[in-house]
Coordinates of C-alpha atoms in Angstrom, one line a residue:
A1 CA -42.2 31.5 0.8
R2 CA -44.0 30.3 4.0
Q3 CA -43.4 31.4 7.5
D4 CA -44.5 28.0 8.9
V5 CA -41.9 25.8 7.1
E6 CA -38.9 24.4 8.8
V7 CA -36.1 22.9 6.7
D8 CA -33.5 20.4 8.0
I9 CA -30.6 19.6 5.7
Y10 CA -28.9 16.2 6.1
E11 CA -25.4 15.7 4.7
R12 CA -23.1 12.7 4.7
L13 CA -19.9 14.7 5.3
P14 CA -19.2 16.9 8.3
V15 CA -18.8 19.8 5.8
P16 CA -21.5 21.4 3.6
F17 CA -21.5 22.6 0.0
G18 CA -21.0 19.4 -1.9
L19 CA -19.7 20.0 -5.4
V20 CA -19.1 23.7 -4.8
R21 CA -16.4 22.6 -2.4
F22 CA -15.3 19.3 -4.0
G23 CA -16.1 19.8 -7.7
V24 CA -15.5 23.4 -8.7
A25 CA -11.9 23.9 -9.8
P26 CA -9.5 25.5 -7.3
D27 CA -8.6 28.2 -9.8
H28 CA -12.3 29.2 -10.1
P29 CA -12.9 31.0 -6.7
E30 CA -15.5 33.3 -8.2
V31 CA -17.7 30.3 -8.9
K32 CA -17.6 29.4 -5.2
N33 CA -19.2 32.7 -4.2
V34 CA -22.5 30.9 -4.2
I35 CA -21.3 29.6 -0.8
N36 CA -22.2 33.0 0.7
T37 CA -25.8 32.6 -0.4
F38 CA -25.9 29.0 1.0
T39 CA -24.4 30.2 4.3
Q40 CA -27.2 32.8 4.7
T41 CA -29.8 30.1 4.0
A42 CA -28.2 27.7 6.5
K43 CA -28.2 30.4 9.2
H44 CA -31.9 31.1 8.7
S45 CA -33.7 30.7 12.0
R46 CA -35.9 27.9 10.5
C47 CA -33.1 26.1 8.7
N48 CA -30.9 23.5 10.3
F49 CA -27.8 21.7 9.0
Y50 CA -27.1 18.1 10.2
G51 CA -23.8 16.9 8.8
N52 CA -22.0 13.6 9.3
I53 CA -25.2 11.7 8.7
N54 CA -25.3 9.1 5.9
V55 CA -28.9 8.8 4.7
G56 CA -29.6 5.2 3.7
K57 CA -27.1 3.9 6.2
D58 CA -27.3 5.9 9.5
V59 CA -31.0 6.7 8.9
S60 CA -33.4 5.3 6.3
V61 CA -35.5 7.4 3.9
E62 CA -38.6 5.8 5.3
E63 CA -37.6 6.9 8.8
L64 CA -37.2 10.4 7.5
Q65 CA -40.6 10.2 5.8
Q66 CA -42.2 9.3 9.1
A67 CA -40.5 12.3 10.8
Y68 CA -41.2 14.9 8.2
H69 CA -44.2 16.1 6.1
A70 CA -41.9 16.0 3.0
V71 CA -38.4 14.7 2.1
V72 CA -36.4 16.1 -0.9
L73 CA -33.5 14.0 -2.2
S74 CA -30.8 16.1 -3.6
Y75 CA -27.6 14.1 -3.3
G76 CA -26.4 14.4 -6.9
A77 CA -24.5 12.0 -9.1
E78 CA -21.4 10.7 -7.3
D79 CA -20.6 7.7 -9.5
N80 CA -18.9 7.8 -12.9
R81 CA -19.8 6.2 -16.2
K82 CA -17.5 3.4 -17.1
M83 CA -15.8 3.4 -20.5
G84 CA -16.5 -0.4 -20.8
I85 CA -13.2 -1.1 -22.6
P86 CA -10.4 -3.7 -21.9
G87 CA -7.6 -2.4 -19.7
E88 CA -9.6 0.4 -18.0
D89 CA -8.7 -1.1 -14.6
L90 CA -5.0 -0.8 -15.2
A91 CA -2.8 1.5 -13.0
G92 CA -2.6 4.9 -14.5
V93 CA -6.3 5.1 -15.5
Y94 CA -8.5 7.3 -13.3
S95 CA -12.0 8.7 -13.5
A96 CA -12.2 12.5 -13.6
K97 CA -14.5 12.3 -10.6
D98 CA -11.8 10.7 -8.5
F99 CA -9.0 12.9 -9.9
V100 CA -11.0 16.1 -9.2
G101 CA -11.9 14.7 -5.8
W102 CA -8.2 14.1 -5.1
Y103 CA -7.0 17.7 -5.9
N104 CA -10.1 19.2 -4.2
G105 CA -9.8 17.3 -0.9
L106 CA -12.7 14.9 -1.0
P107 CA -11.9 12.5 1.8
S108 CA -12.8 9.3 -0.1
C109 CA -10.3 10.2 -2.9
Q110 CA -7.3 11.1 -0.8
K111 CA -5.5 7.7 -1.3
L112 CA -5.6 8.1 -5.1
N113 CA -2.0 9.2 -5.3
P114 CA -2.0 9.5 -9.2
D115 CA 1.2 8.7 -11.0
L116 CA 2.2 11.9 -12.9
S117 CA 5.7 10.6 -14.0
C118 CA 4.8 10.3 -17.7
D119 CA 5.1 12.9 -20.5
T120 CA 1.7 12.5 -22.1
A121 CA -1.8 12.4 -20.5
V122 CA -5.0 11.6 -22.4
I123 CA -8.3 12.9 -21.1
L124 CA -11.4 11.2 -22.6
G125 CA -14.3 13.7 -22.9
Q126 CA -14.4 17.4 -23.8
G127 CA -16.7 18.9 -21.3
N128 CA -15.8 21.5 -18.6
V129 CA -14.6 18.8 -16.2
A130 CA -12.2 17.5 -18.8
L131 CA -10.9 21.1 -19.3
D132 CA -10.6 21.6 -15.5
V133 CA -8.4 18.5 -15.3
A134 CA -6.3 19.6 -18.3
R135 CA -5.8 23.1 -16.8
I136 CA -4.8 21.7 -13.4
L137 CA -2.3 19.3 -15.0
L138 CA -0.7 22.1 -17.1
S139 CA -1.0 25.2 -14.8
P140 CA 2.2 26.8 -13.6
I141 CA 2.6 25.8 -9.9
N142 CA 2.8 29.5 -8.8
I143 CA -0.8 30.0 -9.9
L144 CA -2.0 26.8 -8.1
K145 CA -0.2 27.8 -4.9
K146 CA -2.6 30.7 -4.4
T147 CA -5.7 28.5 -4.7
D148 CA -7.4 26.1 -2.2
I149 CA -6.0 23.0 -4.0
T150 CA -4.8 20.5 -1.4
Q151 CA -1.2 20.4 -0.2
P152 CA -0.6 16.7 -1.3
A153 CA -2.0 17.5 -4.8
L154 CA 0.2 20.7 -5.0
E155 CA 3.3 18.6 -4.1
A156 CA 2.5 15.9 -6.7
L157 CA 1.8 18.5 -9.4
E158 CA 5.1 20.3 -8.6
K159 CA 7.0 17.1 -9.3
S160 CA 4.7 16.2 -12.3
Q161 CA 6.4 15.2 -15.6
V162 CA 3.3 15.7 -17.7
R163 CA 4.1 18.1 -20.6
R164 CA 1.4 17.2 -23.1
V165 CA -2.3 16.8 -22.6
L166 CA -4.7 15.4 -25.3
I167 CA -8.4 16.1 -24.8
V168 CA -10.2 13.5 -26.9
G169 CA -13.8 13.5 -28.1
R170 CA -15.8 11.1 -30.3
R171 CA -17.4 13.9 -32.4
G172 CA -16.2 17.1 -34.0
P173 CA -15.4 20.8 -33.1
I174 CA -19.1 21.8 -33.5
Q175 CA -20.2 19.2 -31.0
I176 CA -17.6 20.0 -28.3
A177 CA -19.2 19.9 -24.8
C178 CA -17.3 22.6 -22.9
T179 CA -18.3 26.3 -22.6
I180 CA -16.6 29.3 -24.0
K181 CA -15.1 30.6 -20.7
E182 CA -13.3 27.3 -20.1
L183 CA -12.0 27.2 -23.7
R184 CA -10.8 30.8 -23.4
E185 CA -8.9 29.9 -20.2
M186 CA -7.2 27.0 -22.0
A187 CA -6.2 29.3 -24.9
K188 CA -4.6 31.8 -22.5
L189 CA -3.0 29.3 -20.0
P190 CA 0.5 30.6 -19.2
G191 CA 3.4 28.4 -20.2
T192 CA 1.3 26.3 -22.7
R193 CA 0.5 26.3 -26.4
P194 CA -2.2 24.6 -28.4
E195 CA -1.3 22.0 -31.1
M196 CA -4.2 20.8 -33.1
L197 CA -4.7 18.8 -36.3
A198 CA -5.8 21.2 -39.1
A199 CA -7.6 18.3 -40.8
D200 CA -10.1 18.0 -37.9
F201 CA -11.4 21.4 -38.9
D202 CA -12.1 20.7 -42.6
G203 CA -15.5 22.1 -43.6
I204 CA -16.2 23.6 -40.2
T205 CA -16.4 27.3 -41.4
E206 CA -19.0 26.4 -43.9
A207 CA -21.0 24.3 -41.4
L208 CA -21.1 27.2 -38.9
K209 CA -23.6 29.2 -41.0
N210 CA -26.5 27.2 -39.6
V211 CA -25.4 26.9 -36.0
P212 CA -27.0 28.8 -33.0
R213 CA -25.1 31.9 -31.8
P214 CA -23.5 30.6 -28.5
R215 CA -22.3 27.4 -30.3
K216 CA -21.1 29.5 -33.2
R217 CA -19.0 31.8 -30.9
L218 CA -17.5 28.8 -29.1
T219 CA -16.5 27.0 -32.4
E220 CA -15.1 30.3 -33.8
L221 CA -12.8 30.7 -30.8
L222 CA -11.8 27.0 -31.3
L223 CA -11.0 27.6 -34.9
K224 CA -9.0 30.8 -34.1
T225 CA -7.0 29.0 -31.4
A226 CA -6.3 26.0 -33.6
L227 CA -5.7 27.5 -37.0
E228 CA -5.1 31.2 -37.0
V229 CA -1.6 32.6 -37.3
P230 CA -1.1 34.2 -33.9
N231 CA 0.0 37.9 -33.5
E232 CA 3.6 38.6 -32.5
E233 CA 2.9 38.8 -28.8
E234 CA 1.1 35.5 -28.9
Q235 CA 3.7 33.9 -31.1
E236 CA 6.4 34.9 -28.6
R237 CA 4.3 33.5 -25.7
R238 CA 3.8 30.2 -27.5
S239 CA 7.5 29.9 -28.5
K240 CA 8.4 30.0 -24.8
A241 CA 5.8 27.4 -23.8
S242 CA 7.1 24.2 -22.2
R243 CA 3.8 22.4 -22.2
V244 CA 1.3 21.5 -25.0
W245 CA -2.4 20.8 -25.1
A246 CA -4.7 19.7 -27.9
F247 CA -8.2 18.7 -28.7
Q248 CA -8.4 15.5 -30.7
F249 CA -11.7 15.0 -32.5
F250 CA -13.5 12.1 -34.1
R251 CA -11.9 9.5 -31.8
S252 CA -13.4 6.9 -29.4
P253 CA -11.5 4.7 -26.9
V254 CA -11.3 1.0 -27.8
E255 CA -8.7 -0.4 -25.4
V256 CA -6.1 0.8 -22.8
L257 CA -2.8 -0.6 -23.8
A258 CA -0.7 -2.2 -21.1
S259 CA 3.0 -1.8 -20.4
P260 CA 5.2 -4.9 -21.3
D261 CA 5.0 -6.2 -17.7
K262 CA 1.1 -5.8 -17.9
T263 CA 1.0 -3.8 -14.7
R264 CA 0.1 -0.4 -15.9
T265 CA -1.0 1.8 -18.8
A266 CA 1.4 2.5 -21.7
G267 CA -1.1 3.9 -24.2
I268 CA -4.6 4.0 -25.6
R269 CA -6.0 2.6 -28.8
L270 CA -8.5 5.0 -30.4
A271 CA -11.1 4.2 -33.2
V272 CA -11.3 6.9 -35.8
N273 CA -14.9 8.1 -36.4
R274 CA -16.7 10.1 -39.0
L275 CA -19.9 12.0 -38.4
E276 CA -23.3 11.2 -39.8
G277 CA -25.8 14.0 -39.7
S278 CA -25.0 17.6 -38.6
G279 CA -25.1 19.9 -35.6
E280 CA -26.0 18.6 -32.1
R281 CA -27.7 15.5 -33.5
A282 CA -24.6 14.3 -35.4
Q283 CA -23.7 10.7 -34.6
A284 CA -20.1 9.3 -34.5
V285 CA -19.8 6.3 -36.8
L286 CA -16.7 4.0 -36.8
T287 CA -14.5 4.1 -40.0
G288 CA -12.6 0.9 -39.1
E289 CA -9.4 2.8 -38.7
L290 CA -7.4 2.6 -35.4
E291 CA -4.7 4.7 -33.9
D292 CA -2.5 4.0 -30.9
V293 CA -1.4 6.9 -28.7
P294 CA 1.4 6.3 -26.2
C295 CA 0.6 7.8 -22.8
G296 CA 1.1 7.0 -19.1
L297 CA -1.9 8.7 -17.7
I298 CA -5.6 8.3 -18.8
I299 CA -8.4 10.3 -17.2
S300 CA -11.9 9.3 -18.2
S301 CA -14.3 12.3 -18.1
I302 CA -17.3 10.9 -19.9
G303 CA -20.0 11.7 -17.3
Y304 CA -21.3 11.1 -13.9
K305 CA -24.2 9.0 -12.7
S306 CA -26.5 8.9 -9.7
T307 CA -26.7 5.9 -7.5
L308 CA -29.5 4.5 -5.3
I309 CA -28.9 5.2 -1.6
D310 CA -32.0 3.5 -0.2
P311 CA -34.0 0.5 -1.5
S312 CA -37.3 2.2 -0.7
V313 CA -36.8 4.9 -3.3
P314 CA -37.9 4.3 -6.9
F315 CA -34.9 4.4 -9.2
D316 CA -34.5 4.1 -13.0
S317 CA -31.1 2.4 -13.3
H318 CA -31.0 2.8 -17.0
K319 CA -31.3 6.6 -16.9
A320 CA -29.6 6.7 -13.4
I321 CA -32.2 9.1 -12.0
V322 CA -35.2 9.0 -9.6
P323 CA -38.3 8.9 -11.8
N324 CA -40.1 12.2 -11.2
I325 CA -42.5 14.7 -12.7
N326 CA -41.4 18.3 -11.9
G327 CA -39.4 16.9 -8.9
R328 CA -42.3 14.8 -7.5
V329 CA -41.1 11.3 -7.1
Q330 CA -43.5 9.0 -8.9
Q331 CA -45.6 6.6 -6.7
V332 CA -44.4 8.1 -3.4
A333 CA -46.4 10.9 -1.9
G334 CA -44.3 13.5 0.1
L335 CA -41.0 12.4 -1.6
Y336 CA -39.3 14.8 -4.0
C337 CA -35.9 15.1 -5.8
S338 CA -33.8 17.9 -7.3
G339 CA -30.5 18.5 -9.0
W340 CA -28.6 15.8 -11.0
L341 CA -30.6 13.1 -9.2
K342 CA -33.7 14.5 -10.9
T343 CA -32.3 15.4 -14.3
G344 CA -29.1 13.5 -14.9
P345 CA -25.7 15.1 -14.8
T346 CA -26.0 18.1 -17.1
G347 CA -25.7 21.8 -16.6
V348 CA -23.8 24.2 -14.4
I349 CA -24.6 25.6 -10.9
A350 CA -27.2 28.0 -12.2
T351 CA -29.0 25.3 -14.1
T352 CA -29.2 23.1 -11.1
M353 CA -30.4 26.0 -8.9
N354 CA -33.3 26.7 -11.2
N355 CA -34.3 23.1 -11.4
S356 CA -34.3 23.0 -7.6
F357 CA -36.6 26.1 -7.5
D358 CA -39.0 24.1 -9.7
T359 CA -38.9 21.2 -7.2
A360 CA -39.6 23.7 -4.3
K361 CA -42.5 25.1 -6.3
S362 CA -44.0 21.6 -6.8
L363 CA -43.7 21.0 -3.0
L364 CA -45.3 24.4 -2.1
D365 CA -48.1 23.7 -4.6
D366 CA -48.7 20.3 -3.0
M367 CA -48.8 21.8 0.5
A368 CA -51.4 24.4 -0.7
S369 CA -53.5 21.7 -2.4
G370 CA -53.4 19.3 0.5
T371 CA -51.5 16.6 -1.5
V372 CA -48.9 16.9 1.3
D373 CA -51.0 16.3 4.4
L374 CA -50.1 18.9 7.0
S375 CA -52.8 18.0 9.4
A376 CA -50.7 15.5 11.4
S377 CA -47.9 17.0 13.4
K378 CA -44.4 15.7 12.7
A379 CA -41.5 16.0 15.0
G380 CA -38.7 16.3 12.4
F381 CA -35.2 16.0 13.7
H382 CA -36.4 15.5 17.3
S383 CA -37.7 12.0 16.4
I384 CA -34.5 11.2 14.4
T385 CA -32.0 12.3 17.1
G386 CA -32.9 9.2 19.3
L387 CA -32.3 6.8 16.4
L388 CA -28.9 8.4 15.7
E389 CA -27.9 8.3 19.3
K390 CA -28.7 4.5 19.4
R391 CA -26.6 4.0 16.3
G392 CA -23.6 6.0 17.6
V393 CA -24.0 8.8 15.0
K394 CA -23.0 12.3 16.1
P395 CA -24.5 15.0 13.9
V396 CA -22.3 18.0 13.0
L397 CA -24.2 21.4 13.2
F398 CA -23.6 24.4 11.0
S399 CA -21.8 26.1 14.0
D400 CA -19.5 23.1 14.1
W401 CA -18.8 23.5 10.4
E402 CA -17.8 27.1 11.2
K403 CA -15.1 25.8 13.6
I404 CA -13.7 23.6 10.7
D405 CA -14.0 26.6 8.3
S406 CA -12.1 28.8 10.7
V407 CA -9.3 26.3 11.1
E408 CA -9.0 25.8 7.4
T409 CA -9.0 29.5 6.5
S410 CA -6.4 30.4 9.2
K411 CA -4.1 27.5 8.0
G412 CA -4.5 28.8 4.5
E413 CA -3.8 32.4 5.4
A414 CA -0.5 31.4 6.9
I415 CA 0.7 30.2 3.5
G416 CA -1.1 32.6 1.2
K417 CA -4.1 30.4 0.2
P418 CA -7.8 31.1 0.7
R419 CA -8.0 27.9 2.8
E420 CA -6.1 24.6 3.6
K421 CA -8.7 21.9 3.5
I422 CA -8.8 19.2 6.2
L423 CA -8.6 16.0 4.3
T424 CA -10.1 13.3 6.5
V425 CA -13.5 13.0 8.2
Q426 CA -11.7 11.9 11.4
E427 CA -9.7 15.1 11.5
M428 CA -12.8 17.2 10.8
L429 CA -14.6 15.6 13.7
Q430 CA -11.6 16.2 16.0
V431 CA -11.8 19.9 15.2
V432 CA -15.6 19.9 16.0
H433 CA -15.2 18.0 19.3
K434 CA -12.2 19.8 20.6

């Protein structure tokens, strides 16, 4: 928008693209096409990428504010919401964030080594991330072999004994949090069949009359998958399926049940709910009834939350966001935020992109109005580079990332994958400094 603006992007890892690389499922390569747009931006003559810099640790936000006219925080929501129930720290219980990070090659999750030796897995939560995890657990290995899933994850999934995946939600079919594309993929997943409780769908057809169209289409597909007698071709497909998946509705986790030796998970105790109210606003209310489900693997997918990376930044720990108005951080001139740090962890890539455009507009308006003072000259990265040198931090440039990219894609090509990700920061840096 302005020819006089220079943008420097700081990133903790030596590789760019955040959740597009480490969050998007390996079998969704089309979603990762946004990387092409990001790459064009990163190669713009007035844009610089500085990876391998941990803001808040290697350099403070205040130091960045002294060096730049404006600073935008856009580091997302990397922590996960806890279930807050007894037994959630037992072996065999994982957060979806860590599980996804494990199969997508996030360096901090590579020691996870999940135990997949059980028959039944329970996923708590029914959003798109929960469905990604279910799909990865149940997908035929020959499909996954052609994706950029990591080699260790591929080997573990090849040996996996998981044959049944239950996707549990506290409310009903009309409140399900996933989108229609993800549900359609589950319904058509080769080698699997759905197995749902007809009672969970009582009264749903009637209730659908007052529901907005996108929600209606989603629930209709769910009804069809769960209850309709399939055609001959689909019946044959299901009869050959060796793996089963199901949504379980009206259930909340109460306790993770331990094995007799108390070392690992053997099941989960669920409270049975009923709904009060209707549509999006319906609340799950306990009925007092409990159910125990035997399982050896529990993955909690009940949401992400942002953390504070620097004490100088205002932070609402209850909402887990930086308090802001249209991306302007309250009480701090020249500081902005965008993405999940600004809104909380909701929406897909397009949602986040639009919310980032809004932050950029706020910043441009403030430059035009003089709220951001452009009269003083600021040295930008030139004044940060000395601090980093003193602290022994070596920035990774976009051209360095291209070396990593080239190694990953050629390793992948050799085995029929789009790329074979490098899994440790140390190894990434070795490629850069070769």
